[in-house]
């Protein structure tokens, strides 16, 4: 199971590198969306490994609230770009 | 048997996430990357969650909630991002 966790953290590093390297705002938004999903899944994985419900609830909250916030942010960026 | 099935599901999920995320590093269009990312993130993460669900059936409410959130929110985020990123072109 630890090997799976290491692989997931490695997969999380790719969008972080992409968000740091890219200047285009939409590519950054894509990378941030990927980071939020992958971080939430990693947190849920850790919570199941440790058999701890509290950490798992944090992961599910990141899944819902993080994605909703990214949607709102995308709309705001689009409106600012139009104005 | 169930252990083997759950490890297979988690392995498939991690393979999916590596495959989809590797497209981020190429110089393709945003929509192509969005497609591969949303497929990989949603299906791969759901596969990982299903593997965890097989491994720890006691925590099924939390894991089922995570699977439903992934299925709903990730597809919606994909649509919104695609709409916003391609908003400059008018289809009339």
Coordinates of N, CA, C and O in Angstrom, one line a residue:
Chain A
X1 N 0.8 -1.2 0.0 CA 0.0 0.0 0.0 C 0.9 1.3 0.0 O 0.5 2.3 -0.6
X2 N 2.0 1.2 0.7 CA 2.9 2.4 0.7 C 3.4 2.7 -0.7 O 3.6 3.9 -1.0
X3 N 3.6 1.7 -1.5 CA 4.1 1.9 -2.9 C 3.1 2.7 -3.7 O 3.4 3.6 -4.4
X4 N 1.8 2.3 -3.5 CA 0.7 3.0 -4.1 C 0.7 4.5 -3.7 O 0.5 5.4 -4.6
X5 N 0.9 4.7 -2.4 CA 0.9 6.1 -1.9 C 2.0 6.9 -2.6 O 1.8 8.0 -3.0
X6 N 3.2 6.3 -2.7 CA 4.4 7.0 -3.3 C 4.1 7.3 -4.8 O 4.3 8.4 -5.3
X7 N 3.4 6.3 -5.5 CA 3.1 6.5 -6.9 C 2.1 7.7 -7.0 O 2.1 8.5 -7.9
X8 N 1.1 7.8 -6.1 CA 0.1 8.8 -6.1 C 0.8 10.2 -5.9 O 0.4 11.2 -6.5
X9 N 1.7 10.3 -5.0 CA 2.4 11.5 -4.7 C 3.2 11.9 -5.9 O 3.3 13.1 -6.3
X10 N 3.8 11.0 -6.6 CA 4.6 11.3 -7.8 C 3.6 11.8 -8.9 O 4.0 12.7 -9.6
X11 N 2.4 11.2 -9.0 CA 1.5 11.7 -10.0 C 1.0 13.1 -9.7 O 0.7 13.9 -10.6
X12 N 1.0 13.4 -8.4 CA 0.6 14.7 -7.9 C 1.6 15.8 -8.3 O 1.3 16.9 -8.6
X13 N 2.9 15.3 -8.4 CA 4.0 16.3 -8.7 C 3.9 16.8 -10.1 O 4.3 17.9 -10.4
X14 N 3.4 16.0 -11.1 CA 3.3 16.4 -12.5 C 2.5 17.7 -12.7 O 3.0 18.7 -13.3
X15 N 1.2 17.7 -12.2 CA 0.5 19.0 -12.4 C 1.0 20.2 -11.6 O 0.9 21.3 -12.1
X16 N 1.7 19.9 -10.5 CA 2.3 21.0 -9.7 C 3.4 21.6 -10.6 O 3.5 22.8 -10.7
X17 N 4.2 20.8 -11.2 CA 5.3 21.3 -12.1 C 4.7 22.0 -13.3 O 5.2 23.1 -13.7
X18 N 3.6 21.5 -13.8 CA 3.0 22.2 -15.0 C 2.4 23.6 -14.6 O 2.6 24.5 -15.3
X19 N 1.8 23.6 -13.4 CA 1.2 24.9 -13.0 C 2.4 25.9 -12.7 O 2.2 27.1 -12.9
X20 N 3.5 25.4 -12.3 CA 4.6 26.3 -12.0 C 5.3 26.8 -13.3 O 5.7 27.9 -13.4
X21 N 5.3 26.0 -14.4 CA 6.0 26.2 -15.6 C 5.2 27.1 -16.6 O 5.7 27.9 -17.3
X22 N 3.8 26.8 -16.6 CA 3.0 27.4 -17.7 C 2.6 28.9 -17.3 O 2.3 29.1 -16.2
X23 N 2.5 29.7 -18.3 CA 2.1 31.1 -18.1 C 0.6 31.3 -18.4 O 0.0 32.1 -17.9
X24 N 0.1 30.5 -19.4 CA -1.3 30.6 -19.8 C -2.2 30.3 -18.7 O -2.1 29.3 -18.0
X25 N -3.2 31.2 -18.5 CA -4.1 31.1 -17.3 C -5.0 29.8 -17.4 O -5.2 29.1 -16.4
X26 N -5.4 29.4 -18.6 CA -6.3 28.2 -18.7 C -5.6 27.0 -18.4 O -6.1 26.0 -17.9
X27 N -4.3 26.9 -18.9 CA -3.5 25.7 -18.6 C -3.3 25.6 -17.1 O -3.3 24.5 -16.5
X28 N -3.1 26.8 -16.5 CA -2.9 26.8 -15.0 C -4.1 26.3 -14.3 O -4.0 25.5 -13.3
X29 N -5.3 26.8 -14.8 CA -6.5 26.3 -14.2 C -6.7 24.8 -14.3 O -7.1 24.2 -13.3
X30 N -6.4 24.3 -15.5 CA -6.4 22.8 -15.7 C -5.6 22.1 -14.7 O -6.0 21.1 -14.0
X31 N -4.3 22.6 -14.5 CA -3.4 22.0 -13.6 C -3.9 22.1 -12.2 O -3.8 21.1 -11.4
X32 N -4.5 23.2 -11.8 CA -5.0 23.4 -10.4 C -6.1 22.4 -10.2 O -6.2 21.8 -9.1
X33 N -7.0 22.2 -11.2 CA -8.1 21.3 -11.0 C -7.6 19.9 -10.8 O -8.1 19.2 -9.9
X34 N -6.6 19.5 -11.6 CA -6.0 18.2 -11.4 C -5.4 18.0 -10.0 O -5.5 17.0 -9.4
X35 N -4.7 19.1 -9.6 CA -4.0 19.1 -8.2 C -5.1 18.8 -7.2 O -4.9 18.0 -6.3
X36 N -6.2 19.6 -7.3 CA -7.2 19.5 -6.2 C -7.8 18.0 -6.1 O -7.9 17.5 -5.0
X37 N -8.1 17.5 -7.3 CA -8.6 16.1 -7.3 C -7.6 15.1 -6.7 O -7.9 14.3 -5.9
X38 N -6.4 15.2 -7.2 CA -5.4 14.2 -6.8 C -5.0 14.4 -5.3 O -4.8 13.3 -4.6
X39 N -5.0 15.6 -4.8 CA -4.7 15.8 -3.4 C -5.8 15.2 -2.6 O -5.6 14.5 -1.5
X40 N -7.1 15.4 -3.0 CA -8.2 14.8 -2.2 C -8.2 13.3 -2.2 O -8.4 12.7 -1.2
X41 N -7.9 12.7 -3.4 CA -7.8 11.2 -3.4 C -6.7 10.7 -2.6 O -6.8 9.7 -1.8
X42 N -5.5 11.4 -2.6 CA -4.4 11.0 -1.7 C -4.8 11.1 -0.2 O -4.5 10.2 0.6
X43 N -5.5 12.2 0.1 CA -5.9 12.3 1.5 C -6.9 11.2 1.9 O -6.8 10.6 3.0
X44 N -7.8 10.8 1.0 CA -8.7 9.7 1.3 C -8.0 8.4 1.4 O -8.3 7.6 2.3
X45 N -7.0 8.2 0.6 CA -6.2 7.0 0.7 C -5.5 6.9 2.0 O -5.5 5.8 2.7
X46 N -4.9 8.0 2.5 CA -4.2 8.0 3.8 C -5.2 7.8 4.9 O -4.9 7.0 5.8
X47 N -6.4 8.3 4.7 CA -7.4 8.1 5.8 C -7.8 6.7 5.9 O -8.0 6.1 7.0
X48 N -7.9 6.0 4.8 CA -8.2 4.5 4.8 C -7.1 3.7 5.4 O -7.2 2.8 6.1
X49 N -5.8 4.1 5.0 CA -4.6 3.4 5.5 C -4.6 3.5 7.0 O -4.3 2.6 7.7
X50 N -4.8 4.7 7.5 CA -4.7 5.0 9.0 C -6.0 4.6 9.7 O -6.1 4.7 10.9
X51 N -7.1 4.3 9.0 CA -8.4 4.0 9.6 C -8.9 5.1 10.4 O -9.4 4.9 11.5
X52 N -8.8 6.3 9.8 CA -9.2 7.5 10.5 C -10.2 8.3 9.7 O -10.0 8.7 8.6
X53 N -11.4 8.4 10.3 CA -12.6 9.0 9.6 C -12.4 10.5 9.4 O -12.8 11.1 8.4
X54 N -11.8 11.2 10.4 CA -11.7 12.6 10.4 C -10.9 13.1 9.1 O -11.4 14.1 8.5
X55 N -9.8 12.5 8.8 CA -9.0 12.9 7.7 C -9.8 12.6 6.4 O -9.8 13.4 5.5
X56 N -10.6 11.5 6.4 CA -11.4 11.2 5.2 C -12.4 12.3 4.9 O -12.7 12.6 3.8
X57 N -13.0 12.8 6.0 CA -14.1 13.9 5.8 C -13.4 15.1 5.2 O -14.0 15.8 4.3
X58 N -12.2 15.4 5.6 CA -11.5 16.6 5.0 C -11.3 16.3 3.5 O -11.5 17.2 2.7
X59 N -10.9 15.1 3.1 CA -10.7 14.8 1.7 C -12.0 14.9 0.9 O -12.0 15.5 -0.2
X60 N -13.1 14.5 1.4 CA -14.4 14.6 0.7 C -14.8 16.1 0.6 O -15.3 16.5 -0.5
X61 N -14.5 16.9 1.6 CA -14.8 18.3 1.6 C -14.0 19.0 0.5 O -14.5 19.9 -0.2
X62 N -12.7 18.6 0.4 CA -11.8 19.2 -0.7 C -12.4 18.8 -2.0 O -12.4 19.7 -2.9
X63 N -12.9 17.6 -2.2 CA -13.4 17.2 -3.5 C -14.6 18.0 -3.9 O -14.7 18.4 -5.0
X64 N -15.5 18.3 -2.9 CA -16.7 19.1 -3.3 C -16.4 20.6 -3.4 O -16.6 21.2 -4.4
X65 N -15.9 21.2 -2.3 CA -15.7 22.6 -2.2 C -14.6 23.1 -3.2 O -14.8 24.1 -3.8
X66 N -13.6 22.3 -3.3 CA -12.5 22.7 -4.2 C -12.9 22.8 -5.6 O -12.6 23.8 -6.3
X67 N -13.7 21.8 -6.1 CA -14.1 21.9 -7.5 C -15.1 23.0 -7.7 O -15.1 23.7 -8.8
X68 N -16.0 23.2 -6.8 CA -17.0 24.3 -6.9 C -16.3 25.6 -6.9 O -16.6 26.5 -7.8
X69 N -15.3 25.8 -6.1 CA -14.6 27.1 -6.1 C -13.8 27.3 -7.4 O -13.7 28.4 -7.9
X70 N -13.2 26.2 -7.9 CA -12.5 26.4 -9.2 C -13.5 26.8 -10.3 O -13.1 27.6 -11.2
X71 N -14.7 26.2 -10.3 CA -15.7 26.6 -11.3 C -16.0 28.1 -11.2 O -16.1 28.8 -12.2
X72 N -16.3 28.6 -10.0 CA -16.6 30.0 -9.8 C -15.4 30.9 -10.2 O -15.6 31.9 -10.9
X73 N -14.2 30.4 -9.9 CA -13.0 31.2 -10.3 C -12.8 31.3 -11.8 O -12.5 32.3 -12.3
X74 N -13.2 30.2 -12.5 CA -13.1 30.2 -14.0 C -14.0 31.2 -14.5 O -13.7 31.9 -15.5
X75 N -15.3 31.2 -14.0 CA -16.3 32.2 -14.5 C -15.8 33.6 -14.3 O -15.9 34.5 -15.1
X76 N -15.2 33.9 -13.1 CA -14.7 35.3 -12.8 C -13.6 35.7 -13.7 O -13.6 36.8 -14.3
X77 N -12.7 34.7 -14.0 CA -11.5 35.0 -14.8 C -12.0 35.3 -16.2 O -11.6 36.2 -16.9
X78 N -13.1 34.6 -16.7 CA -13.6 34.8 -18.0 C -14.3 36.2 -18.1 O -14.1 36.9 -19.1
X79 N -15.0 36.6 -17.1 CA -15.7 37.9 -17.1 C -14.7 39.0 -17.1 O -14.8 40.0 -17.8
X80 N -13.6 38.8 -16.3 CA -12.6 39.9 -16.3 C -11.9 40.0 -17.6 O -11.6 41.1 -18.1
X81 N -11.7 38.8 -18.3 CA -11.1 38.9 -19.6 C -12.0 39.5 -20.6 O -11.4 40.2 -21.6
X82 N -13.3 39.4 -20.5 CA -14.2 40.0 -21.4 C -14.3 41.5 -21.3 O -14.4 42.3 -22.2
X83 N -14.1 42.0 -20.0 CA -14.3 43.4 -19.7 C -13.2 44.3 -20.2 O -12.1 43.8 -20.4
Chain B
X1 N -8.7 -13.2 -2.6 CA -9.4 -12.8 -3.9 C -9.8 -11.4 -4.0 O -9.5 -10.6 -4.9
X2 N -10.5 -10.9 -2.9 CA -10.9 -9.5 -2.8 C -9.7 -8.6 -2.8 O -9.7 -7.5 -3.4
X3 N -8.7 -9.0 -2.0 CA -7.5 -8.2 -2.0 C -6.9 -8.0 -3.3 O -6.5 -6.9 -3.7
X4 N -6.8 -9.1 -4.1 CA -6.2 -9.0 -5.5 C -7.0 -8.1 -6.3 O -6.5 -7.2 -7.0
X5 N -8.4 -8.2 -6.2 CA -9.2 -7.3 -7.0 C -9.1 -5.8 -6.6 O -9.0 -5.0 -7.5
X6 N -8.9 -5.6 -5.3 CA -8.8 -4.2 -4.9 C -7.4 -3.6 -5.3 O -7.3 -2.5 -5.8
X7 N -6.4 -4.5 -5.2 CA -5.0 -4.0 -5.7 C -5.1 -3.7 -7.2 O -4.5 -2.8 -7.7
X8 N -5.8 -4.6 -7.9 CA -5.9 -4.4 -9.4 C -6.6 -3.1 -9.7 O -6.2 -2.3 -10.5
X9 N -7.7 -2.8 -9.0 CA -8.4 -1.5 -9.2 C -7.6 -0.3 -8.9 O -7.5 0.7 -9.7
X10 N -6.8 -0.4 -7.8 CA -6.0 0.8 -7.4 C -4.9 1.0 -8.4 O -4.5 2.1 -8.8
X11 N -4.3 -0.2 -8.9 CA -3.2 -0.1 -9.9 C -3.7 0.5 -11.2 O -3.1 1.4 -11.8
X12 N -4.9 0.1 -11.6 CA -5.5 0.6 -12.8 C -5.7 2.2 -12.7 O -5.5 2.9 -13.6
X13 N -6.2 2.6 -11.5 CA -6.5 4.0 -11.2 C -5.2 4.8 -11.3 O -5.2 5.9 -11.9
X14 N -4.1 4.3 -10.7 CA -2.8 5.0 -10.7 C -2.3 5.1 -12.1 O -1.8 6.1 -12.6
X15 N -2.4 4.0 -12.9 CA -2.0 4.0 -14.3 C -2.7 5.0 -15.1 O -2.1 5.8 -15.9
X16 N -4.1 5.1 -14.9 CA -4.9 6.1 -15.6 C -4.4 7.5 -15.2 O -4.3 8.4 -16.1
X17 N -4.2 7.8 -13.9 CA -3.8 9.1 -13.6 C -2.4 9.5 -14.2 O -2.3 10.6 -14.6
X18 N -1.5 8.6 -14.2 CA -0.2 8.9 -14.8 C -0.4 9.1 -16.3 O 0.2 10.1 -16.9
X19 N -1.2 8.3 -17.0 CA -1.4 8.4 -18.4 C -2.0 9.7 -18.8 O -1.6 10.4 -19.7
X20 N -3.1 10.1 -18.0 CA -3.8 11.3 -18.4 C -3.0 12.6 -18.0 O -3.0 13.6 -18.8
X21 N -2.2 12.5 -16.9 CA -1.5 13.7 -16.5 C -0.3 13.9 -17.4 O 0.2 15.0 -17.5
X22 N 0.2 12.8 -18.0 CA 1.4 13.0 -18.9 C 1.1 13.9 -20.1 O 2.0 14.5 -20.6
X23 N -0.2 13.9 -20.5 CA -0.6 14.8 -21.6 C -0.4 16.3 -21.3 O -0.4 17.1 -22.2
X24 N -0.4 16.6 -19.9 CA -0.2 18.0 -19.5 C 1.1 18.6 -20.0 O 1.2 19.8 -20.3
X25 N 2.1 17.7 -20.1 CA 3.5 18.2 -20.4 C 3.7 18.4 -21.9 O 4.7 19.0 -22.3
X26 N 2.7 17.9 -22.8 CA 2.9 18.1 -24.2 C 2.4 19.5 -24.6 O 1.7 20.2 -23.9
X27 N 2.7 19.8 -25.9 CA 2.2 21.2 -26.4 C 1.0 21.0 -27.2 O 1.0 21.5 -28.4
X28 N -0.1 20.4 -26.7 CA -1.3 20.3 -27.5 C -2.3 21.4 -27.0 O -1.9 22.2 -26.2
X29 N -3.5 21.4 -27.6 CA -4.4 22.5 -27.2 C -5.0 22.2 -25.8 O -4.9 21.1 -25.3
X30 N -5.6 23.3 -25.3 CA -6.2 23.2 -23.9 C -7.3 22.1 -23.9 O -7.4 21.4 -22.9
X31 N -8.1 22.1 -24.9 CA -9.3 21.2 -24.9 C -8.8 19.7 -24.9 O -9.4 18.9 -24.3
X32 N -7.8 19.4 -25.7 CA -7.2 18.1 -25.7 C -6.8 17.7 -24.3 O -7.1 16.6 -23.8
X33 N -6.0 18.6 -23.7 CA -5.5 18.3 -22.4 C -6.7 18.1 -21.4 O -6.7 17.2 -20.5
X34 N -7.7 19.0 -21.5 CA -8.9 18.9 -20.6 C -9.6 17.6 -20.8 O -10.0 17.0 -19.8
X35 N -9.7 17.1 -22.0 CA -10.4 15.8 -22.2 C -9.6 14.7 -21.5 O -10.2 13.9 -20.7
X36 N -8.3 14.6 -21.8 CA -7.5 13.5 -21.2 C -7.5 13.6 -19.7 O -7.6 12.6 -19.0
X37 N -7.4 14.9 -19.2 CA -7.3 15.0 -17.7 C -8.6 14.6 -17.1 O -8.6 14.0 -16.0
X38 N -9.7 15.1 -17.7 CA -11.0 14.8 -17.0 C -11.3 13.3 -17.0 O -11.7 12.7 -16.0
X39 N -11.0 12.6 -18.1 CA -11.2 11.2 -18.2 C -10.3 10.5 -17.2 O -10.7 9.6 -16.4
X40 N -9.0 10.9 -17.1 CA -8.1 10.2 -16.2 C -8.4 10.5 -14.8 O -8.4 9.6 -14.0
X41 N -8.7 11.7 -14.5 CA -9.0 12.1 -13.1 C -10.2 11.4 -12.6 O -10.3 10.8 -11.5
X42 N -11.3 11.5 -13.4 CA -12.6 11.0 -12.9 C -12.5 9.4 -12.9 O -12.8 8.8 -11.8
X43 N -12.2 8.8 -14.0 CA -12.2 7.3 -14.0 C -11.2 6.7 -13.1 O -11.4 5.8 -12.4
X44 N -9.9 7.3 -13.2 CA -8.9 6.8 -12.3 C -9.2 6.9 -10.8 O -9.0 6.0 -10.1
X45 N -9.7 8.1 -10.5 CA -9.9 8.3 -9.0 C -11.1 7.4 -8.6 O -11.1 6.9 -7.5
X46 N -12.1 7.2 -9.5 CA -13.2 6.4 -9.1 C -12.7 4.9 -9.0 O -13.2 4.2 -8.1
X47 N -11.8 4.5 -9.8 CA -11.3 3.2 -9.7 C -10.5 3.0 -8.4 O -10.6 2.0 -7.7
X48 N -9.7 4.0 -8.0 CA -9.0 3.9 -6.7 C -9.9 3.8 -5.6 O -9.8 3.0 -4.7
X49 N -11.0 4.7 -5.6 CA -12.0 4.7 -4.5 C -12.7 3.3 -4.5 O -12.9 2.8 -3.4
X50 N -13.0 2.7 -5.6 CA -13.6 1.4 -5.6 C -12.7 0.3 -5.0 O -13.2 -0.5 -4.2
X51 N -11.4 0.4 -5.3 CA -10.4 -0.5 -4.7 C -10.4 -0.3 -3.2 O -10.4 -1.3 -2.5
X52 N -10.4 0.9 -2.7 CA -10.4 1.1 -1.3 C -11.7 0.6 -0.7 O -11.7 0.1 0.4
X53 N -12.8 0.8 -1.4 CA -14.1 0.3 -0.9 C -14.1 -1.2 -0.7 O -14.7 -1.7 0.3
X54 N -13.5 -1.9 -1.7 CA -13.4 -3.4 -1.5 C -12.5 -3.7 -0.3 O -12.7 -4.7 0.3
X55 N -11.5 -2.9 -0.1 CA -10.5 -3.2 1.0 C -11.1 -2.9 2.3 O -10.9 -3.7 3.3
X56 N -11.8 -1.8 2.5 CA -12.3 -1.4 3.8 C -13.9 -1.2 3.6 O -14.3 -0.1 3.5
X57 N -14.6 -2.3 3.6 CA -16.1 -2.1 3.4 C -16.8 -1.4 4.6 O -17.9 -0.9 4.4
X58 N -16.1 -1.3 5.7 CA -16.7 -0.6 6.9 C -16.9 0.9 6.7 O -17.8 1.5 7.2
X59 N -16.1 1.5 5.8 CA -16.2 3.0 5.6 C -16.9 3.3 4.4 O -16.6 4.3 3.7
X60 N -17.9 2.5 4.0 CA -18.6 2.7 2.7 C -19.3 4.0 2.6 O -19.3 4.5 1.5
X61 N -19.9 4.6 3.6 CA -20.7 5.9 3.3 C -19.7 7.0 2.8 O -20.0 7.6 1.9
X62 N -18.5 7.1 3.5 CA -17.6 8.1 3.1 C -17.1 7.9 1.7 O -17.0 8.8 0.8
X63 N -16.7 6.6 1.4 CA -16.1 6.3 0.0 C -17.2 6.5 -1.1 O -16.9 6.9 -2.2
X64 N -18.4 6.1 -0.7 CA -19.5 6.2 -1.7 C -19.8 7.7 -2.0 O -20.0 8.1 -3.2
X65 N -19.7 8.5 -0.9 CA -19.9 10.0 -1.1 C -18.8 10.5 -2.0 O -19.0 11.4 -2.9
X66 N -17.5 10.0 -1.8 CA -16.4 10.5 -2.6 C -16.6 10.1 -4.1 O -16.4 10.9 -5.0
X67 N -17.1 8.9 -4.3 CA -17.3 8.5 -5.7 C -18.4 9.3 -6.4 O -18.3 9.8 -7.5
X68 N -19.5 9.6 -5.6 CA -20.6 10.4 -6.2 C -20.1 11.8 -6.5 O -20.4 12.4 -7.5
X69 N -19.3 12.4 -5.5 CA -18.8 13.8 -5.7 C -17.9 13.8 -6.9 O -18.0 14.8 -7.7
X70 N -17.1 12.8 -7.1 CA -16.2 12.8 -8.3 C -17.0 12.7 -9.5 O -16.7 13.5 -10.5
X71 N -18.0 11.9 -9.6 CA -18.8 11.7 -10.8 C -19.5 13.0 -11.2 O -19.6 13.4 -12.3
X72 N -20.1 13.7 -10.2 CA -20.8 14.9 -10.5 C -19.9 16.1 -10.7 O -20.0 16.7 -11.8
X73 N -19.1 16.4 -9.7 CA -18.3 17.6 -9.8 C -17.3 17.7 -10.8 O -17.0 18.7 -11.5
X74 N -16.6 16.5 -11.0 CA -15.5 16.6 -12.0 C -16.0 16.8 -13.4 O -15.4 17.5 -14.2
X75 N -17.1 16.1 -13.8 CA -17.7 16.3 -15.1 C -18.2 17.7 -15.3 O -17.9 18.4 -16.3
X76 N -18.8 18.3 -14.2 CA -19.3 19.7 -14.3 C -18.1 20.6 -14.4 O -18.2 21.6 -15.2
X77 N -17.0 20.4 -13.7 CA -15.9 21.3 -13.8 C -15.3 21.2 -15.2 O -14.8 22.2 -15.7
X78 N -15.3 20.0 -15.8 CA -14.8 19.9 -17.1 C -15.6 20.7 -18.1 O -15.0 21.4 -19.0
X79 N -16.9 20.6 -18.0 CA -17.8 21.4 -18.9 C -17.5 22.9 -18.7 O -17.4 23.7 -19.7
X80 N -17.5 23.4 -17.5 CA -17.3 24.8 -17.2 C -15.9 25.3 -17.7 O -15.9 26.4 -18.4
X81 N -14.9 24.5 -17.5 CA -13.6 24.9 -17.9 C -13.5 24.9 -19.5 O -12.9 25.9 -20.1
X82 N -14.2 24.0 -20.1 CA -14.2 23.9 -21.6 C -14.9 25.2 -22.1 O -14.5 25.8 -23.1
X83 N -16.0 25.5 -21.5 CA -16.8 26.6 -21.9 C -16.1 27.9 -21.8 O -16.0 28.8 -22.6
X84 N -15.4 28.1 -20.6 CA -14.6 29.3 -20.4 C -13.4 29.4 -21.2 O -13.0 30.5 -21.7
X85 N -12.7 28.3 -21.5 CA -11.5 28.3 -22.2 C -11.7 28.6 -23.7 O -10.9 29.2 -24.4
X86 N -12.9 28.2 -24.2 CA -13.2 28.4 -25.6 C -14.2 29.4 -25.8 O -14.9 29.4 -26.8
X87 N -14.4 30.3 -24.9 CA -15.4 31.3 -24.9 C -15.2 32.4 -26.0 O -16.1 33.1 -26.4
X88 N -13.9 32.5 -26.4 CA -13.6 33.6 -27.4 C -14.2 33.3 -28.7 O -14.6 34.2 -29.5
X89 N -14.3 32.0 -29.1 CA -14.9 31.7 -30.4 C -16.4 31.7 -30.3 O -17.0 31.1 -29.4
X90 N -17.0 32.3 -31.3 CA -18.5 32.4 -31.3 C -19.0 31.3 -32.3 O -18.5 31.3 -33.5
X91 N -19.9 30.5 -31.9 CA -20.5 29.5 -32.8 C -21.9 30.0 -33.2 O -22.9 29.9 -32.5
X92 N -22.0 30.7 -34.3 CA -23.3 31.2 -34.7 C -23.8 30.5 -36.0 O -23.1 30.1 -36.8

